[in-house]
Coordinates of N, CA and C in Angstrom, one line a residue:
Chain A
X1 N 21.8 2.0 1.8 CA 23.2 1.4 1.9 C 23.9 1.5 0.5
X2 N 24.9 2.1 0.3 CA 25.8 1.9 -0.9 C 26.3 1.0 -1.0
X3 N 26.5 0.6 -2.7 CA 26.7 -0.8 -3.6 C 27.9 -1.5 -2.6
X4 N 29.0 -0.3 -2.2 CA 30.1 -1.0 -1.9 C 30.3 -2.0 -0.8
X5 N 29.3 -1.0 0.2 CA 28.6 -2.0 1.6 C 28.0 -2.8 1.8
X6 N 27.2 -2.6 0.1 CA 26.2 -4.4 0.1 C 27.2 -5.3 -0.4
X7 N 28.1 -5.2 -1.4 CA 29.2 -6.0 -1.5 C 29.5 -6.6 -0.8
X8 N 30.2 -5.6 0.5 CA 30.7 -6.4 1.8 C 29.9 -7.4 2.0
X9 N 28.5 -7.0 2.5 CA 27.5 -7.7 3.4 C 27.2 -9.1 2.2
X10 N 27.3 -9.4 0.8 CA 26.9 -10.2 0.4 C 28.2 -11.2 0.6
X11 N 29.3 -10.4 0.2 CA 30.8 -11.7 0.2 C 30.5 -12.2 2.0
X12 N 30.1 -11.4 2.5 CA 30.2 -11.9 4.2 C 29.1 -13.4 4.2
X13 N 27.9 -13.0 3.7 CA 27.1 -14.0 3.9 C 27.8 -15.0 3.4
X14 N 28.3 -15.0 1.8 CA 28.7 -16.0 1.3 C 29.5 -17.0 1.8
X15 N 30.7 -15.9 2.8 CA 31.5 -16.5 3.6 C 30.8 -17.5 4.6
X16 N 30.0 -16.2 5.5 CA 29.1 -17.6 6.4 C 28.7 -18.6 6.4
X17 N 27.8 -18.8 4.9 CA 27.4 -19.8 4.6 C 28.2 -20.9 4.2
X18 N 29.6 -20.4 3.3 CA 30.1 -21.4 3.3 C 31.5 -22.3 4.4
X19 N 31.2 -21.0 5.6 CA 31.9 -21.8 6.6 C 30.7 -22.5 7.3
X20 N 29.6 -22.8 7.3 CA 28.5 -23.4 8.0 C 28.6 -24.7 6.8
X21 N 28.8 -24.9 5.9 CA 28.7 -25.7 5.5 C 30.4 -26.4 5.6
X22 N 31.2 -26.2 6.1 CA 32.5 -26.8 5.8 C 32.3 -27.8 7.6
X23 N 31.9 -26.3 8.3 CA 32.5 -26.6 10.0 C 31.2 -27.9 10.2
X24 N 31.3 -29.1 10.8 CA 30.7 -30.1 11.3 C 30.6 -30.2 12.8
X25 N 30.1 -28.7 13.0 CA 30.2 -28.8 14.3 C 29.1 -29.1 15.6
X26 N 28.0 -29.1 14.7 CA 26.6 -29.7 14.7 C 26.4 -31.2 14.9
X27 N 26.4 -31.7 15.8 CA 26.3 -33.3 15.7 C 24.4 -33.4 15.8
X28 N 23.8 -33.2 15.7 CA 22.3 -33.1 15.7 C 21.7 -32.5 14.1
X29 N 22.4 -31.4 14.0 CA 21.4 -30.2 13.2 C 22.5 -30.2 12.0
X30 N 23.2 -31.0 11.9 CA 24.7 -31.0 10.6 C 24.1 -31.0 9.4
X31 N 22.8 -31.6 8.8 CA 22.2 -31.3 7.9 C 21.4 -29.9 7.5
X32 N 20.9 -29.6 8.7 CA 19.8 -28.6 8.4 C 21.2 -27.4 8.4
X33 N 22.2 -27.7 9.0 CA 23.1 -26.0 9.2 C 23.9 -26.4 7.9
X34 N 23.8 -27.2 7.0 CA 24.8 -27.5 6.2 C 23.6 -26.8 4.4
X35 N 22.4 -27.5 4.9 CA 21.1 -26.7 4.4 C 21.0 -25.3 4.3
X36 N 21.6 -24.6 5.6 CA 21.5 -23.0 5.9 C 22.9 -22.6 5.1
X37 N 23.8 -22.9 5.2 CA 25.1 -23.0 4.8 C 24.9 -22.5 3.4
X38 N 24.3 -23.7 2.6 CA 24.1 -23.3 0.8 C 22.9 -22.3 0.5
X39 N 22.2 -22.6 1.5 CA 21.4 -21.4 0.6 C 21.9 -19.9 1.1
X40 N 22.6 -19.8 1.6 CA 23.4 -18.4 2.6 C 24.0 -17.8 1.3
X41 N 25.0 -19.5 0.7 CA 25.9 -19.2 -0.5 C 25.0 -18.9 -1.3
X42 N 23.8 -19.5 -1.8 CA 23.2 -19.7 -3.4 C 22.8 -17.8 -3.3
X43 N 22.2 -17.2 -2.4 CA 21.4 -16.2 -2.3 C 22.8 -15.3 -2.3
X44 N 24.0 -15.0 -1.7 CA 25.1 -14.4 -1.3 C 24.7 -14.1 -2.2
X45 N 25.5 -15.5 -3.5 CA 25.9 -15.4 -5.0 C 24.8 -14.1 -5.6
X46 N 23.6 -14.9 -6.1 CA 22.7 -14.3 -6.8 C 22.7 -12.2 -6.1
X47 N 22.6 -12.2 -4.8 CA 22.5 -10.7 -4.5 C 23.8 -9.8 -4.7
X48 N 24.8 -10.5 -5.3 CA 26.3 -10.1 -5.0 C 26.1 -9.6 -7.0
X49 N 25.8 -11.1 -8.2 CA 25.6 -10.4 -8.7 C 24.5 -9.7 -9.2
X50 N 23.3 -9.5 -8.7 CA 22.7 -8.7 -9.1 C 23.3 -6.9 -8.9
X51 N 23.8 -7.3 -7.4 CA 24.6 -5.7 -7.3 C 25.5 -5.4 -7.9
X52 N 26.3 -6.2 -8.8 CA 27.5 -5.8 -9.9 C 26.6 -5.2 -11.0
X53 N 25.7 -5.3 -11.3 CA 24.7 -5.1 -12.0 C 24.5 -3.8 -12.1
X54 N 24.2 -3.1 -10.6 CA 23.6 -2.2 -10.3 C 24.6 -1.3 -10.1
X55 N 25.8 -1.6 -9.7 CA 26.6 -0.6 -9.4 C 27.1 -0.6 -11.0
X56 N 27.9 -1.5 -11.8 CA 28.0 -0.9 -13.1 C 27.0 -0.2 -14.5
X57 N 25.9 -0.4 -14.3 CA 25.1 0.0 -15.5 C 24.3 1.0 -14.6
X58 N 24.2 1.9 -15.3 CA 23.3 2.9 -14.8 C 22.0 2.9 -15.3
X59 N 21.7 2.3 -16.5 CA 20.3 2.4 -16.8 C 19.3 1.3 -15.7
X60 N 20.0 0.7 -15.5 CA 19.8 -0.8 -14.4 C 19.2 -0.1 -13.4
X61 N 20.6 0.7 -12.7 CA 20.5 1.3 -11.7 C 19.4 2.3 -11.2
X62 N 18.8 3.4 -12.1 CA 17.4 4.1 -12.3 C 16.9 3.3 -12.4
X63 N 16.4 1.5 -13.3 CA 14.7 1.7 -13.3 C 15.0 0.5 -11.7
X64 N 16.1 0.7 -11.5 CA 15.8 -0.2 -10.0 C 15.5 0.7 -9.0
X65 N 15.9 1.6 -9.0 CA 15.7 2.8 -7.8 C 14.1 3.0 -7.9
X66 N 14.0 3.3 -9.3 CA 12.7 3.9 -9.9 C 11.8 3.1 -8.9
X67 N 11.8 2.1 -9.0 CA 10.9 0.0 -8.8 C 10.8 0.4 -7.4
X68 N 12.3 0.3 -6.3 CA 12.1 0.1 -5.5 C 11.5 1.7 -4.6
X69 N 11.8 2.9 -4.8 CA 10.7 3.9 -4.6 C 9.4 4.2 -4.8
X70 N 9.2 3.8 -6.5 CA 7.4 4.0 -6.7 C 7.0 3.9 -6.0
X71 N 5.5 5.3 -5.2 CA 4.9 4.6 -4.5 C 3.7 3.6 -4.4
X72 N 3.5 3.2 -5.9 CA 2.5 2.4 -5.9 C 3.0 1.2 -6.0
X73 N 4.3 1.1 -6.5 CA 4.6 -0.6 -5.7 C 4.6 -0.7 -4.0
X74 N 5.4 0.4 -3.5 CA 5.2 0.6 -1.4 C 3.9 0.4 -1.2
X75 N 2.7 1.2 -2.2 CA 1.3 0.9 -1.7 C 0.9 -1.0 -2.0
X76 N 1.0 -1.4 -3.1 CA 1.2 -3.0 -3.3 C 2.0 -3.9 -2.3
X77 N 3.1 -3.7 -1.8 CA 3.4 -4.2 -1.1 C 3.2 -4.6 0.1
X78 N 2.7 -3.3 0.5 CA 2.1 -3.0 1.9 C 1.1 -3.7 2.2
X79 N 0.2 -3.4 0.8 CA -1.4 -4.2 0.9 C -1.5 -5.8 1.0
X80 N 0.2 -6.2 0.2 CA 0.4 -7.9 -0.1 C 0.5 -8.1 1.6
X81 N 1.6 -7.3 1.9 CA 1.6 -7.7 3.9 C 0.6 -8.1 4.7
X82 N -0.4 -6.9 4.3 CA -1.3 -6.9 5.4 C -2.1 -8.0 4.9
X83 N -2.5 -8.3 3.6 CA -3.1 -9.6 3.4 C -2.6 -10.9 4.1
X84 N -1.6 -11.0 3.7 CA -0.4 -11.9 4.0 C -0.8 -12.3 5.6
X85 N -0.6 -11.2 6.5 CA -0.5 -11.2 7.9 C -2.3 -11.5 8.4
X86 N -3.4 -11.1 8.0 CA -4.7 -11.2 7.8 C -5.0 -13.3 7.4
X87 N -4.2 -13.7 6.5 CA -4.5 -14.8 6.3 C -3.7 -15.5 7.4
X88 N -2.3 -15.3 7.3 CA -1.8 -16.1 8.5 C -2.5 -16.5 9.5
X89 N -3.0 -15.2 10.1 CA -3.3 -15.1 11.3 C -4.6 -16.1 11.4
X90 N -5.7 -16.1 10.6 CA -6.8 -17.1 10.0 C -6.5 -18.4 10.1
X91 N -5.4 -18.8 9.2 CA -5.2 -20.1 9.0 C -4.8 -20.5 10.2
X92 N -3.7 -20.0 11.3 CA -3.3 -20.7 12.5 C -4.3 -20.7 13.2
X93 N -5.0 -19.8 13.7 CA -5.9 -20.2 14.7 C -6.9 -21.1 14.1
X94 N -7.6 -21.3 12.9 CA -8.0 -22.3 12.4 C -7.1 -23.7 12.9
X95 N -5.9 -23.7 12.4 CA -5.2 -24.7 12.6 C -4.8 -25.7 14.1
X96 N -4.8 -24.3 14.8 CA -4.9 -24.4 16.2 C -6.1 -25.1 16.8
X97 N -7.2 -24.9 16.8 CA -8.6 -25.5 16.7 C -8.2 -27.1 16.3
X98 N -8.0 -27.1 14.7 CA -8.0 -28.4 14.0 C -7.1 -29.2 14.6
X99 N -5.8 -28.8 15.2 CA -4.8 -29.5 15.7 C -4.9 -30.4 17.5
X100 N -5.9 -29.4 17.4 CA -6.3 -29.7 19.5 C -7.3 -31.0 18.7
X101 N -8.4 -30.5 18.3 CA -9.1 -31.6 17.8 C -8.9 -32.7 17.5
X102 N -7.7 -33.2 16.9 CA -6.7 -34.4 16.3 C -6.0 -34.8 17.3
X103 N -5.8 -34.1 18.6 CA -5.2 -34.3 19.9 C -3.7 -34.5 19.6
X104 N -3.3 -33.4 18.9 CA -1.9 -32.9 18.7 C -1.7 -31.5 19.5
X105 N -1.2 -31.5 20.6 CA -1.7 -30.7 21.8 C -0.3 -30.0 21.7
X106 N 0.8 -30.0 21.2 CA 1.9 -29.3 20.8 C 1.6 -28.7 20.2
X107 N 1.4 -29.0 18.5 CA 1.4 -28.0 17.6 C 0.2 -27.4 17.7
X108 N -0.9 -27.7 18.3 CA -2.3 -26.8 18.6 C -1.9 -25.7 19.3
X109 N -0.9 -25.6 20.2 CA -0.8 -24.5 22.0 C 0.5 -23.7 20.7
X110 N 1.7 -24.6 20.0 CA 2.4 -23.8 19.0 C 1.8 -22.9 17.8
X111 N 1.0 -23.3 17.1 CA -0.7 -22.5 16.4 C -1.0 -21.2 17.0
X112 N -1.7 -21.9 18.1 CA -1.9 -20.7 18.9 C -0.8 -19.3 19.8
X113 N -0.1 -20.0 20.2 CA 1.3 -19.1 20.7 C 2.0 -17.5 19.3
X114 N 1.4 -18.6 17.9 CA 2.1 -17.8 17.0 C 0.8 -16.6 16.9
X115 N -0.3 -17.2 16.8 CA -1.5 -16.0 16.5 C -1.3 -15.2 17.7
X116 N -0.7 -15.4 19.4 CA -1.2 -14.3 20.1 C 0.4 -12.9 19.6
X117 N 1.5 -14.1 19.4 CA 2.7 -13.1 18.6 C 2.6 -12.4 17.8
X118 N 2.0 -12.6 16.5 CA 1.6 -11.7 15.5 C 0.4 -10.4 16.1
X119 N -0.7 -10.8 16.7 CA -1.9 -10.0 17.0 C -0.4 -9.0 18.3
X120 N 0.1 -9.7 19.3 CA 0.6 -8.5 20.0 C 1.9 -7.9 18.9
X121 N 2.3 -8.5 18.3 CA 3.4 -7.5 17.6 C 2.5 -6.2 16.8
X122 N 1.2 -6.9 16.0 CA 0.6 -5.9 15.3 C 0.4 -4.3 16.3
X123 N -0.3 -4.8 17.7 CA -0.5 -3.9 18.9 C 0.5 -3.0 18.9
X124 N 1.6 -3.4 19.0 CA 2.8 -2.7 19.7 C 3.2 -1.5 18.5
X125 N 2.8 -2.4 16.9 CA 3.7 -2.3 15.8 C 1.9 -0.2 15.6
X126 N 0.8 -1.1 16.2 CA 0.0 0.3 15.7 C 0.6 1.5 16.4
X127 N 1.1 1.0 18.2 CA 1.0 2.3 18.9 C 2.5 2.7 18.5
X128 N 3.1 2.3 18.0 CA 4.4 3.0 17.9 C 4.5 4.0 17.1
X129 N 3.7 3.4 15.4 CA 3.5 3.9 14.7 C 2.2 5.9 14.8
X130 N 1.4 5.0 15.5 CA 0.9 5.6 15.6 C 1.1 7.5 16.4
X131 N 2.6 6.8 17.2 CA 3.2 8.1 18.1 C 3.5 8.7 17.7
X132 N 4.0 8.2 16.3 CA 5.5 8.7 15.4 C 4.1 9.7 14.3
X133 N 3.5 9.5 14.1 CA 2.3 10.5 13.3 C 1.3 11.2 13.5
Chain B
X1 N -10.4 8.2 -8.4 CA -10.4 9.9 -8.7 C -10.5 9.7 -10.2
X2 N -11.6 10.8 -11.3 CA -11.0 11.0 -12.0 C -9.8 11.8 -12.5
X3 N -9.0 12.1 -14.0 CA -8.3 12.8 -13.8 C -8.5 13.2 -15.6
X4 N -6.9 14.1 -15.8 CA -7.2 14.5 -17.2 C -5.5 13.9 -17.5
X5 N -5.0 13.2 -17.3 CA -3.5 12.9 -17.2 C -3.6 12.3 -18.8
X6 N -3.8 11.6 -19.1 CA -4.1 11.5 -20.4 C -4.3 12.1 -21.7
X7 N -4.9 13.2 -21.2 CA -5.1 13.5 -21.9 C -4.5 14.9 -22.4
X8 N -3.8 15.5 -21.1 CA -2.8 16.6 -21.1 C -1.6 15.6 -21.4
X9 N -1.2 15.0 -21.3 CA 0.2 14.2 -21.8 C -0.1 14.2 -23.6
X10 N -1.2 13.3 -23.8 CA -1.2 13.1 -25.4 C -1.1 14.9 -26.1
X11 N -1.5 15.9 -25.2 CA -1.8 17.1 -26.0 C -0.5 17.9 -26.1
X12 N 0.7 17.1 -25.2 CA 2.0 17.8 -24.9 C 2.8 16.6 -25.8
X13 N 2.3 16.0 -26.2 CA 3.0 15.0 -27.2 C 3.9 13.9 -26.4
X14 N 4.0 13.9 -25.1 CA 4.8 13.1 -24.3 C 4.0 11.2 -24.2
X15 N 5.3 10.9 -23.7 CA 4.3 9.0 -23.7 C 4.5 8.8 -22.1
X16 N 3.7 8.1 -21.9 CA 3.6 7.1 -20.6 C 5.0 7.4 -20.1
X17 N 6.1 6.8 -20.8 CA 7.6 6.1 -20.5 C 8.5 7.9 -19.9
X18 N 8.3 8.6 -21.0 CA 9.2 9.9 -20.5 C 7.8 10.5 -19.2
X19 N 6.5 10.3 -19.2 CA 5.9 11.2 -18.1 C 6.1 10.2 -16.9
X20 N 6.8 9.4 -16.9 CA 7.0 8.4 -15.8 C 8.5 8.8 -15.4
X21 N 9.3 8.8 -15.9 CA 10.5 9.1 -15.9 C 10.8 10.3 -15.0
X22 N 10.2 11.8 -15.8 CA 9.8 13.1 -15.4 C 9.0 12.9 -13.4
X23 N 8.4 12.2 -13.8 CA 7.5 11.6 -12.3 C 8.7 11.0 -11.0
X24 N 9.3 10.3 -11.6 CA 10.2 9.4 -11.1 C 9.0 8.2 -10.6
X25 N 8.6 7.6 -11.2 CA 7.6 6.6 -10.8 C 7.9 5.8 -12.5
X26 N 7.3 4.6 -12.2 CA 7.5 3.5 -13.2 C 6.0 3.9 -14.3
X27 N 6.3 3.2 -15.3 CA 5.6 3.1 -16.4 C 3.9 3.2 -15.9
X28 N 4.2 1.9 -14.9 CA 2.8 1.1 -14.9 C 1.9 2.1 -14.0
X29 N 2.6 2.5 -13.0 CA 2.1 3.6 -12.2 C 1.2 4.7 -13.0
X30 N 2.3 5.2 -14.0 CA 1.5 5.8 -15.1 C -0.1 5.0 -15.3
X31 N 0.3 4.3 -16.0 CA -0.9 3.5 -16.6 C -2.4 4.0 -15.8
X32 N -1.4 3.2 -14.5 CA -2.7 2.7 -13.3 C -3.3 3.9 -13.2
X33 N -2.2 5.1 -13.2 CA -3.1 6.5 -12.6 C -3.9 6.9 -14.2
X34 N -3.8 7.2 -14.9 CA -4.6 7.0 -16.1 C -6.6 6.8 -16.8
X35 N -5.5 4.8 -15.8 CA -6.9 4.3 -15.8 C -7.9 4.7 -14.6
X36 N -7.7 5.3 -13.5 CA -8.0 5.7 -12.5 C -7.7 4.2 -11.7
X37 N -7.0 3.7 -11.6 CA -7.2 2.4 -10.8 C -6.3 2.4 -9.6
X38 N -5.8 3.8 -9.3 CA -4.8 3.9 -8.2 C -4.9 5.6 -8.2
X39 N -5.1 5.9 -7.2 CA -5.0 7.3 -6.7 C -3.6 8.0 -6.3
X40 N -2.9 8.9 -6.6 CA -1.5 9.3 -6.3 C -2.1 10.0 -5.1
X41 N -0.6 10.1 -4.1 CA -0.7 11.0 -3.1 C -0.8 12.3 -3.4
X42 N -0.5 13.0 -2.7 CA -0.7 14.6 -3.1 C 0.6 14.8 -3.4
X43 N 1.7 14.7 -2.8 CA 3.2 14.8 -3.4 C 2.9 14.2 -5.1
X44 N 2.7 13.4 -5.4 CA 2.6 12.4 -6.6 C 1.7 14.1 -7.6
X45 N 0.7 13.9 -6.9 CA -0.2 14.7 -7.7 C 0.0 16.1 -8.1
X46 N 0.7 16.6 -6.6 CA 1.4 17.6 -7.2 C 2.7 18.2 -8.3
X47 N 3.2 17.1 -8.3 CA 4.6 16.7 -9.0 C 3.8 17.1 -10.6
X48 N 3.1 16.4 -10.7 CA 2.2 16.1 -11.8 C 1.7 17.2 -12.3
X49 N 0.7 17.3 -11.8 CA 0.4 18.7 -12.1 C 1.7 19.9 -12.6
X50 N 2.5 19.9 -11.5 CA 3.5 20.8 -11.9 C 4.2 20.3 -13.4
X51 N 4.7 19.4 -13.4 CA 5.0 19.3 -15.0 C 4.2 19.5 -16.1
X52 N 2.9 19.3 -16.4 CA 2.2 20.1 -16.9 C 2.0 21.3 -17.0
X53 N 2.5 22.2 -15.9 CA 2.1 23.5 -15.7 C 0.3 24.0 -15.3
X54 N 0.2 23.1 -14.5 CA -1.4 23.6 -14.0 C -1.8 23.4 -13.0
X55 N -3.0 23.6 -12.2 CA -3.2 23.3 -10.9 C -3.6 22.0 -10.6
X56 N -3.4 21.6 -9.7 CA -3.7 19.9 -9.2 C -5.4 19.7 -9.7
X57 N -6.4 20.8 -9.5 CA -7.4 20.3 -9.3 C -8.0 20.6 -10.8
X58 N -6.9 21.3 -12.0 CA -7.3 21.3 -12.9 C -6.7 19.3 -13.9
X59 N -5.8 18.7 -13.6 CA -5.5 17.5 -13.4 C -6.5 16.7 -12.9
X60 N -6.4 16.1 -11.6 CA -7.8 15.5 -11.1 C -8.8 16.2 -10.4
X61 N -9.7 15.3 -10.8 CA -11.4 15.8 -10.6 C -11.9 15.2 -9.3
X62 N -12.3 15.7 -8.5 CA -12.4 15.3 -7.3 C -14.0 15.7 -7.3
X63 N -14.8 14.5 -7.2 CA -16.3 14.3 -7.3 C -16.7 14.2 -5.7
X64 N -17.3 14.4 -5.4 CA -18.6 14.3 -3.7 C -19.1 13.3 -4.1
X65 N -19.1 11.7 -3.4 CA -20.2 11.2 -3.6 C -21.3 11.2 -2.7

């Protein structure tokens, strides 16, 4: 995406966020969308100027390209994922167990509902991958 | 893998920062491949090699274990 279109996309968030925070149109959730609201703005902000950043300075510009191409950060990143996705998946079904146990029968069956989401997304996510190579 | 990256860089007078540059990969990447603690792909390797002017397999050492 070029600078100019992440521009867009960041003044837009900013906008969203801060029409989510003005509109009270939430009589239930007016805190939590008023919560979505600022951090929509706080992140806009921050990604709007980092990309003034990036479109005016060119030295910026290379060691960010440099960063986000290397392939040994894509290989690092990759490996933080799959850790990432490896532990999740551990800790809820653990949690799941621990939660039935406690006779919290919601968040035990919600535990579990998320480990069979991840394990079939991973499924879907091998064969797809796997067609494309 | 081992390799000789090190030590064809120091013999062409170049540093980490310009053979990273030349690479289009970061500093540390350098480093890591160096220390051997990260293996480049073959694009990577070849790239490499070619700026040197030598063959990939005169760069890294590729042992049978």
């Amino acid at each position: 995406m070029s600078g100019s279109k992440r521009m867009i996309l960041y003044a837009a968030e900013i906008l969203i966020g801060a029409a989510l925070w003005i509109m009270p149109f939430f009589p239930d959730g007016g805190d939590y969308v008023r919560g979505l609201g600022s951090g929509l703005v706080v992140v806009g902000v921050l990604q709007l100027v980092r990309n003034i950043r990036y479109v005016t300075d060119s030295e910026y510009r290379e060691k960010a390209d440099i960063s986000v191409n290397d392939e040994r950060n894509r290989y690092i990143a990759k490996s933080a994922w799959a850790w990432a996705g490896y532990t999740f998946v551990l800790c809820t079904a653990v949690g799941s167990v621990v939660f039935r146990l406690m006779g919290k029968r919601e968040l035990s069956a919600a535990a579990g509902m998320a480990v069979c989401l991840l394990v079939s997304l991973y499924w879907i996510s091998y064969v797809v991958i796997s067609k494309k190579n | 893998m081992k390799n000789r990256i090190e030590e064809m860089r120091r013999e062409r007078g170049i540093s980490q920062e310009e053979l990273a540059k030349c690479a289009n990969v970061s500093r540390q990447t350098v480093s890591s491949l160096e220390n051997g603690r990260y293996n480049p792909s073959i694009m990577l390797a070849h790239k490499i090699a070619r700026l040197f002017g030598a063959a990939i397999e005169d760069v890294f050492i590729f042992e049978e274990e």
